[in-house]
Tab-separated table of C-alpha atoms (C1' of nucleotides) in Angstrom:
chain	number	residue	atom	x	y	z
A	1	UNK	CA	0.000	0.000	0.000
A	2	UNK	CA	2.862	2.102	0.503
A	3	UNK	CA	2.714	4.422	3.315
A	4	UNK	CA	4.890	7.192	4.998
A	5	UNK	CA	4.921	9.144	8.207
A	6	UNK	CA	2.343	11.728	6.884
A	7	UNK	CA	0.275	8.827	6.407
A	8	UNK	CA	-0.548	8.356	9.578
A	9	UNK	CA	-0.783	11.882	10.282
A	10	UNK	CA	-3.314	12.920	7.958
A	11	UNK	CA	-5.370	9.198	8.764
A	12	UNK	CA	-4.600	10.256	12.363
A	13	UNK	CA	-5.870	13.785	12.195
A	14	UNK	CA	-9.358	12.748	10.132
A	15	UNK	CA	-9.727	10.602	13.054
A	16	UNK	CA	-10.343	13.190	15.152
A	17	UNK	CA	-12.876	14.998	12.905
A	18	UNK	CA	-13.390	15.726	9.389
A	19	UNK	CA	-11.170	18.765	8.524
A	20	UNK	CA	-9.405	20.617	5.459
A	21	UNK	CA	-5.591	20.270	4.493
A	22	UNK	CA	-5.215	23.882	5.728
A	23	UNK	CA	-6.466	23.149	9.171
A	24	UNK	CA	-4.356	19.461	9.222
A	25	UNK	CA	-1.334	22.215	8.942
A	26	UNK	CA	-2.485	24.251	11.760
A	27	UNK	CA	-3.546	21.530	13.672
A	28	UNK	CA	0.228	20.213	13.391
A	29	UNK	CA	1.866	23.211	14.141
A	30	UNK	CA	0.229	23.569	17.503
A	31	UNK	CA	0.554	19.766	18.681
A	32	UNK	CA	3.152	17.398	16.715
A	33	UNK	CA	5.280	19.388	15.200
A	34	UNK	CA	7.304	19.012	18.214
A	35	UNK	CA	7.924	15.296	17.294
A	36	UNK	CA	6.101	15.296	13.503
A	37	UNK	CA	6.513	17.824	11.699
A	38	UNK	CA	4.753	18.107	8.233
A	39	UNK	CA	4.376	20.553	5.423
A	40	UNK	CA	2.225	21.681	2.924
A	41	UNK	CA	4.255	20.015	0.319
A	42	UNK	CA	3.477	16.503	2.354
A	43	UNK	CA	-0.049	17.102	3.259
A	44	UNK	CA	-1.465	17.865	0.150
A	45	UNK	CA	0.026	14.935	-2.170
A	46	UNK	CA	-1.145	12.616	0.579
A	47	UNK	CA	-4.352	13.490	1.019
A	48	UNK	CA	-4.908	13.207	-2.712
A	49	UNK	CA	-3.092	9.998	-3.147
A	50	UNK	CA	-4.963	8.666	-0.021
A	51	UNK	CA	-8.370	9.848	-1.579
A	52	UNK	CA	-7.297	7.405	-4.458
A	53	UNK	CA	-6.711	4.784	-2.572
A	54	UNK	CA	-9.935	4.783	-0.807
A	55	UNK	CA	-8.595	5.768	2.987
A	56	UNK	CA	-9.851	9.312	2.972
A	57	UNK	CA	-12.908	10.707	1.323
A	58	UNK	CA	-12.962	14.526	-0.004
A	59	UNK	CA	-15.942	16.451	-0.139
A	60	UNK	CA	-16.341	19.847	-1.633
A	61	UNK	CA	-16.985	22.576	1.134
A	62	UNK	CA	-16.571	26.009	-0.142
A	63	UNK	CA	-16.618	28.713	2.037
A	64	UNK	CA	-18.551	31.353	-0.106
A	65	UNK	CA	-16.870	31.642	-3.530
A	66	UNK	CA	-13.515	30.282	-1.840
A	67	UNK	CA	-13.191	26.218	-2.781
A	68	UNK	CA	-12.044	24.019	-0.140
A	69	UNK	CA	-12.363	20.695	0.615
A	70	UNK	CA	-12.861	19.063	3.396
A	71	UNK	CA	-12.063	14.991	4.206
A	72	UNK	CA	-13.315	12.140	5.846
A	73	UNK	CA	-11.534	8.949	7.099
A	74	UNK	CA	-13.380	6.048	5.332
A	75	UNK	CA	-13.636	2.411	6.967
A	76	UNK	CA	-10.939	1.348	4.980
A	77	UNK	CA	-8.867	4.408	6.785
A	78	UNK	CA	-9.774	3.404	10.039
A	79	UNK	CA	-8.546	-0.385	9.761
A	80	UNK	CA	-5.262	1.128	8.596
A	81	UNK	CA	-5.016	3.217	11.149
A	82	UNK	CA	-5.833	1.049	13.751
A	83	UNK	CA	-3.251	-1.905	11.712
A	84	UNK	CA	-0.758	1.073	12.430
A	85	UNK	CA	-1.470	1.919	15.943
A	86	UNK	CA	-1.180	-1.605	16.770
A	87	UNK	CA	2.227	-1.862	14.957
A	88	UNK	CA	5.329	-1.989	16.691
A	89	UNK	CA	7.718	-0.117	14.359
A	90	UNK	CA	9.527	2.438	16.843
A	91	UNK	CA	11.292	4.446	14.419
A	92	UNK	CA	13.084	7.422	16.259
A	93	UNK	CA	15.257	9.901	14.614
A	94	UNK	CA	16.749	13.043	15.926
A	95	UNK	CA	18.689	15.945	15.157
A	96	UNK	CA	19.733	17.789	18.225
A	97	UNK	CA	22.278	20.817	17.323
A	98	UNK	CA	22.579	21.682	20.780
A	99	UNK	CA	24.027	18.452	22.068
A	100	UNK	CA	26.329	17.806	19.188
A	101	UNK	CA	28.017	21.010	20.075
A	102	UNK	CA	28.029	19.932	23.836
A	103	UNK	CA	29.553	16.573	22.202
A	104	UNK	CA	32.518	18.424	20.393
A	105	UNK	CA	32.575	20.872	23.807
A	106	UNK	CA	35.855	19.684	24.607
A	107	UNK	CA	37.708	21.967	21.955
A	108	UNK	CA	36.647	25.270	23.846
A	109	UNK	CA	37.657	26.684	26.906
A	110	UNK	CA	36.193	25.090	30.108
A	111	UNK	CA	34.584	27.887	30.808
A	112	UNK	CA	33.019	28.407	27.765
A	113	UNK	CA	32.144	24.611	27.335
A	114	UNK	CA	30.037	24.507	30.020
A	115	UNK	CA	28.398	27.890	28.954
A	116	UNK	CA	26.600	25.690	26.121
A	117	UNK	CA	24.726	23.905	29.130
A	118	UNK	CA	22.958	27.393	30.142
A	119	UNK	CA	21.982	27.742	26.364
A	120	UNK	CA	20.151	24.339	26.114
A	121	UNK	CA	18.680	25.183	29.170
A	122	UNK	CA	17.629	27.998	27.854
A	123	UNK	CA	15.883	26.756	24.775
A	124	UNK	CA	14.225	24.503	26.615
A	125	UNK	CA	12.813	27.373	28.919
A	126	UNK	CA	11.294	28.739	25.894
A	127	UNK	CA	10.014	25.553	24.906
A	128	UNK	CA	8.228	24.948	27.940
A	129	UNK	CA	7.038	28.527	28.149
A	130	UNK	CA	5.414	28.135	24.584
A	131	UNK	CA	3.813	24.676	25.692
A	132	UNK	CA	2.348	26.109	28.642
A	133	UNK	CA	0.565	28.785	26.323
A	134	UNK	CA	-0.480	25.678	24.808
A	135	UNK	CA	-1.764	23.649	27.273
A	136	UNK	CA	-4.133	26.921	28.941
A	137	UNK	CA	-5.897	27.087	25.651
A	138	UNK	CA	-6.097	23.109	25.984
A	139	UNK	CA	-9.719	22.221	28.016
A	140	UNK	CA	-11.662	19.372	26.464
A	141	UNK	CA	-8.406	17.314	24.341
A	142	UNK	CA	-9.201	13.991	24.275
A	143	UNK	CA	-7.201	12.353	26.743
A	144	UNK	CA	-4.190	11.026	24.769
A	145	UNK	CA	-4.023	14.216	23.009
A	146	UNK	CA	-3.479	15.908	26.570
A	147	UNK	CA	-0.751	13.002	27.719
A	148	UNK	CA	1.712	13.793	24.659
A	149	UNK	CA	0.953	17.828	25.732
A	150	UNK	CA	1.994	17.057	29.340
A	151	UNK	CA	4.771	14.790	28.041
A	152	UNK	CA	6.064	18.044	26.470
A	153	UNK	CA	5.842	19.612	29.897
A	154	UNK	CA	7.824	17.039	31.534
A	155	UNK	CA	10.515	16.687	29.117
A	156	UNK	CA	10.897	20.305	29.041
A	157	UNK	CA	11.578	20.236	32.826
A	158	UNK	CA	13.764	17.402	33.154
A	159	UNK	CA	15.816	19.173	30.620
A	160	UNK	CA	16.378	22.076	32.509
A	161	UNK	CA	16.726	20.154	35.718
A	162	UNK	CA	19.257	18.390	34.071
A	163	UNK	CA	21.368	21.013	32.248
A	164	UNK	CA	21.291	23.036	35.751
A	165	UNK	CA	22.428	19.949	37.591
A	166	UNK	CA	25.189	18.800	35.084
A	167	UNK	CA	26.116	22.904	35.013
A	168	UNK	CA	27.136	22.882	39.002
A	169	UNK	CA	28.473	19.143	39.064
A	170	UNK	CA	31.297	20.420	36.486
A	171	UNK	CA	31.813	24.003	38.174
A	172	UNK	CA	32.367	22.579	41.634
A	173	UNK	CA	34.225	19.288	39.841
A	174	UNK	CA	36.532	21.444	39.233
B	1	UNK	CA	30.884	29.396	3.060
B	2	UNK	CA	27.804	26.994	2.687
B	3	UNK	CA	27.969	24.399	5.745
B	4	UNK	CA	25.694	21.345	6.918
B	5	UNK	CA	25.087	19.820	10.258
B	6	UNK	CA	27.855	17.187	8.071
B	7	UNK	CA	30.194	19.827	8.323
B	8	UNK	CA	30.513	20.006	12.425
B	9	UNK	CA	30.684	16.251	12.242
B	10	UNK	CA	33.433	16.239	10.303
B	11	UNK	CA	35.572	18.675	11.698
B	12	UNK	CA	34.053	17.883	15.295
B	13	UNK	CA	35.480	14.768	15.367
B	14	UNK	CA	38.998	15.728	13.149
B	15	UNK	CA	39.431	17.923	16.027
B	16	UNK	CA	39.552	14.762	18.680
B	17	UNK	CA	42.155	12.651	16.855
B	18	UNK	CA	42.931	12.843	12.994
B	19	UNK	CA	40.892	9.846	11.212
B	20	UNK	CA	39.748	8.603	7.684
B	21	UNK	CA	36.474	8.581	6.601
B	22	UNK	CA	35.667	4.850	7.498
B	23	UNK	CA	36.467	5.240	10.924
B	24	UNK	CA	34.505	8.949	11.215
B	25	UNK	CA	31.161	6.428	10.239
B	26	UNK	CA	32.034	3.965	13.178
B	27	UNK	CA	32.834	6.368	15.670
B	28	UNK	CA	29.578	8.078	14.659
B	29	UNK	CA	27.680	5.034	15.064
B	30	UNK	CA	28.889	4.541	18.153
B	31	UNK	CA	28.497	8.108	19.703
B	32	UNK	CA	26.598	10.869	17.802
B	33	UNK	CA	24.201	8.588	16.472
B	34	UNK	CA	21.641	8.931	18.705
B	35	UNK	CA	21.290	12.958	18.155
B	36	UNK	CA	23.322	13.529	14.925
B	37	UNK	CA	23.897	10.312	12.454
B	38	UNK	CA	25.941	10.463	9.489
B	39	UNK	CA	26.043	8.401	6.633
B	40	UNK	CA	28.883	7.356	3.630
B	41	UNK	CA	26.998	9.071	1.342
B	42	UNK	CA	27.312	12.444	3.640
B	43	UNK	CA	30.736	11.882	5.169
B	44	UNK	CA	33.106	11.302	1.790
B	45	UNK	CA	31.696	13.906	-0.820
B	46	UNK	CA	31.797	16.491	2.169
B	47	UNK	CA	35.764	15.096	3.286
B	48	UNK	CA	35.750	16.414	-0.361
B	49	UNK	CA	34.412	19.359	-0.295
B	50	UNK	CA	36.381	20.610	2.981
B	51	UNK	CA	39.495	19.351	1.497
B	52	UNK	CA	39.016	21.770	-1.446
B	53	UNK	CA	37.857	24.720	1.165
B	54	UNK	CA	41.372	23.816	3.016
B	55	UNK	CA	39.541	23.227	6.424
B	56	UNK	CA	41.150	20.108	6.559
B	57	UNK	CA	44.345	18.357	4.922
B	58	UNK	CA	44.258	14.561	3.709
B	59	UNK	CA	47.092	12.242	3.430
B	60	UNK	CA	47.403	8.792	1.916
B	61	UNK	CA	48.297	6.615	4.631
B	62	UNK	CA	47.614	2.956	3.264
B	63	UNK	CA	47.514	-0.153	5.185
B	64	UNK	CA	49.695	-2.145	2.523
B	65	UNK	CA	48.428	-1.947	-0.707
B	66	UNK	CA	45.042	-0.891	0.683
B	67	UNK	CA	44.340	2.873	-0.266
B	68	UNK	CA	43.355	4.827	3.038
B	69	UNK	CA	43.332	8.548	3.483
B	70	UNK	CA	43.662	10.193	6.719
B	71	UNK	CA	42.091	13.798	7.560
B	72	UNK	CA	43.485	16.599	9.734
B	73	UNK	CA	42.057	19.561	10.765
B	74	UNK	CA	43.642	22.556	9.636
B	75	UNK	CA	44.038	25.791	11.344
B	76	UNK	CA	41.130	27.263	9.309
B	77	UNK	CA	39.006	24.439	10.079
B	78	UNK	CA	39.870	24.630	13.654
B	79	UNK	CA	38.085	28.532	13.457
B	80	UNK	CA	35.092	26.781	11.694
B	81	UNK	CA	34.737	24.639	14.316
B	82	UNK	CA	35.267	27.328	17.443
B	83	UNK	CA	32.906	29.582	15.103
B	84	UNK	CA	30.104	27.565	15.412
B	85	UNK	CA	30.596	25.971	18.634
B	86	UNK	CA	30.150	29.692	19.930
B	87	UNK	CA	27.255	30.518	17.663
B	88	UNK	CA	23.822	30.111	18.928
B	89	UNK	CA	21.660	28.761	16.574
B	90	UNK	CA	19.533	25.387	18.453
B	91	UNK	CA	17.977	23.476	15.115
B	92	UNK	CA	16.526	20.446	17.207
B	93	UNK	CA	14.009	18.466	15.424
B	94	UNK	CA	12.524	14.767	15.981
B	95	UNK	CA	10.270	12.353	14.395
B	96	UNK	CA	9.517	9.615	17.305
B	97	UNK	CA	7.099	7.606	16.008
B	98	UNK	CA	5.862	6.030	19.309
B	99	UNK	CA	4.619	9.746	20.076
B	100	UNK	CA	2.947	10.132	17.211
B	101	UNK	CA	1.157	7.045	17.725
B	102	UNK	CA	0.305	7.967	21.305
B	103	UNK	CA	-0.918	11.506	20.487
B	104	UNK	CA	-3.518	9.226	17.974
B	105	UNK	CA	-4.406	6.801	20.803
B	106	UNK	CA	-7.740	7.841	21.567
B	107	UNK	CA	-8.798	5.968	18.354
B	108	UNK	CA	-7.736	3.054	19.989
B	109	UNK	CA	-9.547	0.666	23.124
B	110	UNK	CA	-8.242	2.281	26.269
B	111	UNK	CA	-6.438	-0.941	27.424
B	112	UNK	CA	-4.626	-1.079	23.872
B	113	UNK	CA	-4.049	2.713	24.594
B	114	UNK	CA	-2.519	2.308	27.693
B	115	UNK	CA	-0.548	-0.704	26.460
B	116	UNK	CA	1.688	2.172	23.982
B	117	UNK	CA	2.979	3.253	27.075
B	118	UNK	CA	4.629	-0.181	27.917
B	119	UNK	CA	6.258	-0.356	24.432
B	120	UNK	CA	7.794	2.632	25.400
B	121	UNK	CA	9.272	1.938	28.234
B	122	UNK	CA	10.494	-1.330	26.447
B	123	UNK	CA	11.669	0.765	23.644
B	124	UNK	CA	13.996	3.372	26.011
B	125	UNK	CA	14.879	-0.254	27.673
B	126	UNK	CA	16.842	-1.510	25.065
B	127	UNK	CA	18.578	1.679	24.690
B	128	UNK	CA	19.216	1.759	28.223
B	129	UNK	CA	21.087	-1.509	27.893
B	130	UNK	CA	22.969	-0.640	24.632
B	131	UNK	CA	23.783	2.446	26.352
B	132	UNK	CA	25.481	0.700	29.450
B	133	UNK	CA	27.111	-1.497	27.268
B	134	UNK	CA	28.857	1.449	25.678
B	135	UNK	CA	29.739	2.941	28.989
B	136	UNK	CA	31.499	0.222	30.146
B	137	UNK	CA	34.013	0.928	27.015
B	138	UNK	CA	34.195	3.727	27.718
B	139	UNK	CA	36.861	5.262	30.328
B	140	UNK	CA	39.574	7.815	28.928
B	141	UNK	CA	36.552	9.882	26.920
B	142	UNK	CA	37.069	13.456	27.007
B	143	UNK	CA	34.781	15.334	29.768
B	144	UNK	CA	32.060	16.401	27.512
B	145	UNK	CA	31.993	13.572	24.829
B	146	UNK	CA	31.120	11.593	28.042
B	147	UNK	CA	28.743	13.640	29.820
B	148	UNK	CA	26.423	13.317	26.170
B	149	UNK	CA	27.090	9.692	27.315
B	150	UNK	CA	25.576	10.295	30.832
B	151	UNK	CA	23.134	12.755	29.090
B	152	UNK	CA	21.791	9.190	27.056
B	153	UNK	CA	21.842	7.212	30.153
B	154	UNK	CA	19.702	10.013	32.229
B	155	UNK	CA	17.645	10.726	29.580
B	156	UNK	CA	16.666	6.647	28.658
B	157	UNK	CA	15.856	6.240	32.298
B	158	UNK	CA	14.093	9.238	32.803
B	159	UNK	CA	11.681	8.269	30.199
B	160	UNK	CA	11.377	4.710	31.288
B	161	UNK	CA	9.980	6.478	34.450
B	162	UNK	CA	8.069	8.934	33.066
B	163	UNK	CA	6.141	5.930	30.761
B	164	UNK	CA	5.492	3.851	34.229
B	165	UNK	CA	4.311	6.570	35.659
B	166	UNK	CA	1.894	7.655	33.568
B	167	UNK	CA	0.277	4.135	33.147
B	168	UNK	CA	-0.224	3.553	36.204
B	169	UNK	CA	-1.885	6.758	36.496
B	170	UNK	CA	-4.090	5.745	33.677
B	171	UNK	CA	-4.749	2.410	35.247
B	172	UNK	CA	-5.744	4.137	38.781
B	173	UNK	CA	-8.092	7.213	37.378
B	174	UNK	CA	-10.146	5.316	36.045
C	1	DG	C1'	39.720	-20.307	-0.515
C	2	DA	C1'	35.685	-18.413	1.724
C	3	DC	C1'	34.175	-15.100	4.838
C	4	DG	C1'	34.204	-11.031	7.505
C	5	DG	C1'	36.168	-6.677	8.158
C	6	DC	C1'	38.748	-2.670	6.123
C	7	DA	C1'	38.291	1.091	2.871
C	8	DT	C1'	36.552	4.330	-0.694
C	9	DG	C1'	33.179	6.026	-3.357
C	10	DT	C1'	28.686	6.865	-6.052
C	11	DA	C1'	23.820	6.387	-7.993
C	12	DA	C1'	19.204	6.224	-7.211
C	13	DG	C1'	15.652	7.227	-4.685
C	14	DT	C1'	13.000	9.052	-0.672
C	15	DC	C1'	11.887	12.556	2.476
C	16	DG	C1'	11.094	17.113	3.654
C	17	DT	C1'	11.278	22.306	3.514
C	18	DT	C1'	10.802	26.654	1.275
C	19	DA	C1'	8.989	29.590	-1.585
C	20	DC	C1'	6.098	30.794	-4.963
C	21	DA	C1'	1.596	31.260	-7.683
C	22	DT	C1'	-3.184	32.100	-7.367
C	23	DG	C1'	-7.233	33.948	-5.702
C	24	DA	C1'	-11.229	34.702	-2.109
C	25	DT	C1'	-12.488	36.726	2.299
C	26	DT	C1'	-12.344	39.232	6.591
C	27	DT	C1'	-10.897	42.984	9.410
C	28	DG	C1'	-8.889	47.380	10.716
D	1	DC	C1'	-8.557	49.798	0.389
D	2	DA	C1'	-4.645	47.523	2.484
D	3	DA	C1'	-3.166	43.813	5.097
D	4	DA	C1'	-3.865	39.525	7.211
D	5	DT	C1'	-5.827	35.169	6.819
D	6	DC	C1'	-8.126	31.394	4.359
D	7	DA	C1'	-7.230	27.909	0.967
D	8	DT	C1'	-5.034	24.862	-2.546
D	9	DG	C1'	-1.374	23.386	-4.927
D	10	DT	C1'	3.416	22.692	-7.041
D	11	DA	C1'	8.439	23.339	-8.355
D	12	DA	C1'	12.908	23.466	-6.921
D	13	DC	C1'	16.063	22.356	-3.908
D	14	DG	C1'	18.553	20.172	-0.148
D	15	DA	C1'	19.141	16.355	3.231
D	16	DC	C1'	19.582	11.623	3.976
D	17	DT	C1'	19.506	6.515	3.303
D	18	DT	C1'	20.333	2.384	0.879
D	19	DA	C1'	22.461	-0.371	-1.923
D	20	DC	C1'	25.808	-1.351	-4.890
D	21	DA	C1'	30.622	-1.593	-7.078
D	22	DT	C1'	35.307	-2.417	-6.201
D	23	DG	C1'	39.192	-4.438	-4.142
D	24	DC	C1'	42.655	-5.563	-0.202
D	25	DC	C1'	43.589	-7.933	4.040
D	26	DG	C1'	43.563	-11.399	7.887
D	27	DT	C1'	41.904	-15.699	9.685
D	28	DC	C1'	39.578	-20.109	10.093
DNA sequence: GACGGCATGTAAGTCGTTACATGATTTG
DNA sequence: CAAATCATGTAACGACTTACATGCCGTC
């Protein structure tokens, strides 16, 4: 059937409510993106090549003169959604600037070196900042859509916990 | 200049010990891997291209008839590499499938739900172990190469914890 | 002498982002 | 009426993986 990660975002998403490609985006960028991403240039093809294929169902739902359609998850969808959920592919991939620098840290300075500990602790400051914007607006999620939310919360924390703790352990280690 | 996260791989690790390009791909495996991987097809053409920018120098150094060439970083490359170490940009970005599959869960029974949050744990298990094993090897690192080791230790175990946690707070509120 | 590891390199293909093109609608 | 937002779509590019081609070396 041939399927990639957007796959299961768009069958995913429909399974959740019916909903435009335009609001899949948005819907994204508020929730996944933090650990699936996906772009216009994804969405789209998929949901058409889906729509082929049976999985998703598009119905025409202008809004005045202004086309836009708006999908549906079929039965066909749902069984392939479900097949996925059920799978137990873990594919895990990251790219993490911020600790590849921390990796190569041993060609600055001490000092400086452990400077790039208050950075990433940083970030993730502003990450968890951002996510707690998030989760005020958040009332009403269904409840596994609020566990990945306060998973963001967590991780967030730990992080800084962590960068602070490793921070002092090499300043006093001294 | 026109770098890629290839780029501070390459001249990270030149600046550790000089290597060819066949041993950069097994130290990466064995280190960087989990936050930054690197493949053949990104290491030699960009050995390549640095060559020809001068940021680092290789040699022929064969092992009998064997062709091998062996990099060093060059006092240009060395500024690269203190350049960017001191810059601030933070590109992090993930695809973890097991999130993505528990943001979806709700489309699942709630037992089968909950039951994601075991594979987790499994999941961040294995790593835990591979992990260890790799610490054992691993005394003589410089300080920050092995506090991203520590940093994949913490981090496995923290999420082990964080996945029992929240099933069993799934199990009792209900 | 077969097999696994050393060693370099590339071609093909997938995955993903960015930016653009187009046009309707709402809001200040 | 200008600017932001709604809405769909694609083209071009860059990042990354996989698999292959080639051949030497050590060991069982």
């Amino acid at each position: 059937m041939d399927v990639n990660g957007t796959t299961w975002v768009v069958l995913g998403l429909l399974a959740l409510r019916p909903m435009s490609g335009y609001e899949m985006k948005q819907v994204v960028d508020r929730s996944t993106r933090f650990f699936w991403a996906a772009s216009y240039g994804q969405l789209y093809p998929e949901l058409g090549r889906l729509e082929s294929l049976g999985l998703v169902a598009g119905e025409s739902a202008p809004t005045g003169a202004r086309p836009r359609r708006v999908f549906t998850l079929t039965e066909k969808g749902r069984d392939s959604l479900h097949g996925w959920l059920r799978a137990s592919g873990t594919r895990m991939e990251t790219r993490d600037e911020s600790l590849l620098r921390l990796f190569f840290a041993d060609a600055l300075p001490h000092d400086e070196a452990v400077q790039l500990l208050r950075a990433r602790a940083d970030h993730h400051r502003a990450s968890l900042m951002q996510l707690e914007t998030t989760a005020a607006a958040a009332e009403g999620d269904p409840p596994f859509v609020s566990l990945t939310l306060r998973y963001g919360l967590d991780y967030c924390r730990w992080e800084i916990e962590w960068c602070e703790a490793q921070e002092r352990r090499l300043r006093e280690g001294t």
